């Protein structure tokens, strides 16, 4: 006579806690283990998700590379306006000085001296400027950036 089945110790593998599966199984042990609720679900990105994230990241980087020169241009205009604040009190002279700077520095060619709004605020002059910049991202798609600034 054979000894009872429960009396024989059998290694059932990791994660099973030594417990024997109940009843006979028609599937191999590895198959039943793959559907075990004790195992954690898989984590990570699928290949399609990874490719979508990569396309999104590349699109953002390309947009940033196209916008960066216009941001540098804005700061160049702002520096030029800051230089003009203490030079003269006459708006015509300030406009002429800005046009001279514009001739020497092609980065600030988006504005002319006539585009500057020069006003007196108490004891000092305030120079304001505003302009729009259109940047082509992809042929039918453009990005419109509205820049405005003023002297301190």
mmCIF file of C-alpha atoms in Angstrom:
data_model
loop_
_atom_site.group_PDB
_atom_site.id
_atom_site.type_symbol
_atom_site.label_atom_id
_atom_site.label_comp_id
_atom_site.label_asym_id
_atom_site.label_seq_id
_atom_site.Cartn_x
_atom_site.Cartn_y
_atom_site.Cartn_z
ATOM 1 C CA UNK A 1 0.000 0.000 0.000
ATOM 2 C CA UNK A 2 1.214 3.501 -0.847
ATOM 3 C CA UNK A 3 1.569 6.213 1.776
ATOM 4 C CA UNK A 4 -0.940 9.078 1.566
ATOM 5 C CA UNK A 5 -0.051 11.805 -0.899
ATOM 6 C CA UNK A 6 -0.033 14.593 1.694
ATOM 7 C CA UNK A 7 2.689 12.847 3.649
ATOM 8 C CA UNK A 8 5.231 13.224 0.851
ATOM 9 C CA UNK A 9 6.943 16.651 0.919
ATOM 10 C CA UNK A 10 7.121 18.199 -2.526
ATOM 11 C CA UNK A 11 8.814 21.426 -3.543
ATOM 12 C CA UNK A 12 6.249 23.477 -5.402
ATOM 13 C CA UNK A 13 8.532 26.409 -6.217
ATOM 14 C CA UNK A 14 8.931 29.968 -5.026
ATOM 15 C CA UNK A 15 6.007 32.113 -4.038
ATOM 16 C CA UNK A 16 3.786 29.124 -3.322
ATOM 17 C CA UNK A 17 4.736 28.902 0.358
ATOM 18 C CA UNK A 18 5.083 25.137 0.132
ATOM 19 C CA UNK A 19 1.342 24.780 -0.348
ATOM 20 C CA UNK A 20 0.236 22.084 -2.718
ATOM 21 C CA UNK A 21 -2.274 23.045 -5.430
ATOM 22 C CA UNK A 22 -5.682 21.523 -4.880
ATOM 23 C CA UNK A 23 -6.946 18.878 -7.185
ATOM 24 C CA UNK A 24 -5.324 17.444 -10.226
ATOM 25 C CA UNK A 25 -4.215 19.905 -12.903
ATOM 26 C CA UNK A 26 -4.329 19.298 -16.597
ATOM 27 C CA UNK A 27 -1.927 22.183 -17.253
ATOM 28 C CA UNK A 28 1.809 22.153 -16.678
ATOM 29 C CA UNK A 29 3.040 23.755 -13.489
ATOM 30 C CA UNK A 30 4.534 26.815 -15.282
ATOM 31 C CA UNK A 31 1.204 27.569 -16.966
ATOM 32 C CA UNK A 32 -0.761 27.570 -13.754
ATOM 33 C CA UNK A 33 1.889 29.664 -12.038
ATOM 34 C CA UNK A 34 1.630 32.401 -14.701
ATOM 35 C CA UNK A 35 -2.019 32.980 -13.810
ATOM 36 C CA UNK A 36 -1.446 32.891 -10.083
ATOM 37 C CA UNK A 37 -2.945 35.895 -8.271
ATOM 38 C CA UNK A 38 0.021 35.988 -5.901
ATOM 39 C CA UNK A 39 2.360 37.249 -8.620
ATOM 40 C CA UNK A 40 2.565 40.977 -9.270
ATOM 41 C CA UNK A 41 1.236 42.366 -12.544
ATOM 42 C CA UNK A 42 3.801 43.434 -15.082
ATOM 43 C CA UNK A 43 5.011 47.006 -15.010
ATOM 44 C CA UNK A 44 6.650 49.264 -17.548
ATOM 45 C CA UNK A 45 5.954 50.756 -20.929
ATOM 46 C CA UNK A 46 4.911 48.919 -24.019
ATOM 47 C CA UNK A 47 6.797 49.576 -27.233
ATOM 48 C CA UNK A 48 3.941 51.641 -28.671
ATOM 49 C CA UNK A 49 3.751 53.805 -25.548
ATOM 50 C CA UNK A 50 7.504 54.310 -25.618
ATOM 51 C CA UNK A 51 7.358 55.377 -29.275
ATOM 52 C CA UNK A 52 4.495 57.800 -28.589
ATOM 53 C CA UNK A 53 6.426 59.400 -25.730
ATOM 54 C CA UNK A 54 9.514 59.640 -27.949
ATOM 55 C CA UNK A 55 7.531 61.375 -30.728
ATOM 56 C CA UNK A 56 6.032 63.810 -28.216
ATOM 57 C CA UNK A 57 9.443 64.583 -26.721
ATOM 58 C CA UNK A 58 11.010 65.142 -30.157
ATOM 59 C CA UNK A 59 8.147 67.481 -31.147
ATOM 60 C CA UNK A 60 8.607 69.536 -27.964
ATOM 61 C CA UNK A 61 12.372 69.770 -28.456
ATOM 62 C CA UNK A 62 11.971 70.885 -32.083
ATOM 63 C CA UNK A 63 9.424 73.529 -31.056
ATOM 64 C CA UNK A 64 11.757 74.781 -28.332
ATOM 65 C CA UNK A 65 14.644 74.993 -30.796
ATOM 66 C CA UNK A 66 12.532 77.115 -33.131
ATOM 67 C CA UNK A 67 11.307 79.423 -30.344
ATOM 68 C CA UNK A 68 14.690 79.984 -28.656
ATOM 69 C CA UNK A 69 16.078 82.480 -31.238
ATOM 70 C CA UNK A 70 13.024 84.719 -30.881
ATOM 71 C CA UNK A 71 13.398 84.700 -27.100
ATOM 72 C CA UNK A 72 17.035 85.767 -27.499
ATOM 73 C CA UNK A 73 15.856 88.498 -29.873
ATOM 74 C CA UNK A 74 13.378 89.740 -27.253
ATOM 75 C CA UNK A 75 16.119 90.010 -24.623
ATOM 76 C CA UNK A 76 18.372 91.861 -27.093
ATOM 77 C CA UNK A 77 15.587 94.413 -27.700
ATOM 78 C CA UNK A 78 15.051 94.727 -23.972
ATOM 79 C CA UNK A 79 18.775 95.373 -23.348
ATOM 80 C CA UNK A 80 18.805 98.006 -26.103
ATOM 81 C CA UNK A 81 15.813 99.776 -24.536
ATOM 82 C CA UNK A 82 17.458 99.677 -21.096
ATOM 83 C CA UNK A 83 20.548 101.400 -22.538
ATOM 84 C CA UNK A 84 18.393 104.220 -23.896
ATOM 85 C CA UNK A 85 16.612 105.104 -20.654
ATOM 86 C CA UNK A 86 19.281 107.349 -19.148
ATOM 87 C CA UNK A 87 20.699 108.818 -22.360
ATOM 88 C CA UNK A 88 18.235 111.592 -23.190
ATOM 89 C CA UNK A 89 14.930 113.094 -22.155
ATOM 90 C CA UNK A 90 13.811 113.894 -25.682
ATOM 91 C CA UNK A 91 11.723 111.114 -27.325
ATOM 92 C CA UNK A 92 13.000 112.022 -30.811
ATOM 93 C CA UNK A 93 16.610 111.550 -29.672
ATOM 94 C CA UNK A 94 15.747 108.231 -28.033
ATOM 95 C CA UNK A 95 14.117 106.988 -31.249
ATOM 96 C CA UNK A 96 17.137 108.092 -33.305
ATOM 97 C CA UNK A 97 19.523 106.359 -30.877
ATOM 98 C CA UNK A 98 17.470 103.168 -31.081
ATOM 99 C CA UNK A 99 17.621 103.279 -34.892
ATOM 100 C CA UNK A 100 21.421 103.621 -34.669
ATOM 101 C CA UNK A 101 21.580 100.579 -32.378
ATOM 102 C CA UNK A 102 19.288 98.736 -34.783
ATOM 103 C CA UNK A 103 21.640 99.433 -37.682
ATOM 104 C CA UNK A 104 24.577 98.063 -35.677
ATOM 105 C CA UNK A 105 22.761 95.044 -34.210
ATOM 106 C CA UNK A 106 20.600 92.988 -36.620
ATOM 107 C CA UNK A 107 19.047 91.076 -33.701
ATOM 108 C CA UNK A 108 16.847 94.038 -32.803
ATOM 109 C CA UNK A 109 15.632 94.612 -36.367
ATOM 110 C CA UNK A 110 12.087 93.572 -35.423
ATOM 111 C CA UNK A 111 11.424 97.071 -34.057
ATOM 112 C CA UNK A 112 12.039 100.578 -35.330
ATOM 113 C CA UNK A 113 12.426 103.721 -33.298
ATOM 114 C CA UNK A 114 8.891 104.732 -34.285
ATOM 115 C CA UNK A 115 7.514 101.556 -32.660
ATOM 116 C CA UNK A 116 8.688 102.617 -29.198
ATOM 117 C CA UNK A 117 6.133 104.124 -26.820
ATOM 118 C CA UNK A 118 7.981 106.751 -24.796
ATOM 119 C CA UNK A 119 6.175 108.363 -21.858
ATOM 120 C CA UNK A 120 7.083 110.216 -18.740
ATOM 121 C CA UNK A 121 6.195 108.474 -15.487
ATOM 122 C CA UNK A 122 6.807 110.966 -12.717
ATOM 123 C CA UNK A 123 10.448 112.029 -12.875
ATOM 124 C CA UNK A 124 11.751 109.398 -15.264
ATOM 125 C CA UNK A 125 11.056 108.158 -18.781
ATOM 126 C CA UNK A 126 9.433 104.803 -19.475
ATOM 127 C CA UNK A 127 9.999 103.167 -22.834
ATOM 128 C CA UNK A 128 7.515 100.472 -23.842
ATOM 129 C CA UNK A 129 7.571 98.176 -26.832
ATOM 130 C CA UNK A 130 5.440 95.381 -28.237
ATOM 131 C CA UNK A 131 5.673 93.148 -31.288
ATOM 132 C CA UNK A 132 4.425 89.833 -32.628
ATOM 133 C CA UNK A 133 6.558 86.982 -33.885
ATOM 134 C CA UNK A 134 5.238 84.160 -36.065
ATOM 135 C CA UNK A 135 7.246 80.942 -36.026
ATOM 136 C CA UNK A 136 6.575 78.139 -38.477
ATOM 137 C CA UNK A 137 6.529 74.807 -36.641
ATOM 138 C CA UNK A 138 5.364 72.553 -39.473
ATOM 139 C CA UNK A 139 4.261 73.993 -42.831
ATOM 140 C CA UNK A 140 0.575 74.686 -42.107
ATOM 141 C CA UNK A 141 1.105 75.203 -38.346
ATOM 142 C CA UNK A 142 2.472 78.477 -36.962
ATOM 143 C CA UNK A 143 3.116 79.643 -33.445
ATOM 144 C CA UNK A 144 2.272 83.274 -32.670
ATOM 145 C CA UNK A 145 4.167 84.850 -29.786
ATOM 146 C CA UNK A 146 3.279 88.345 -28.584
ATOM 147 C CA UNK A 147 6.230 90.044 -26.929
ATOM 148 C CA UNK A 148 5.944 93.213 -24.898
ATOM 149 C CA UNK A 149 8.246 94.901 -22.449
ATOM 150 C CA UNK A 150 9.195 98.141 -20.829
ATOM 151 C CA UNK A 151 12.173 99.847 -19.300
ATOM 152 C CA UNK A 152 12.604 99.787 -15.561
#
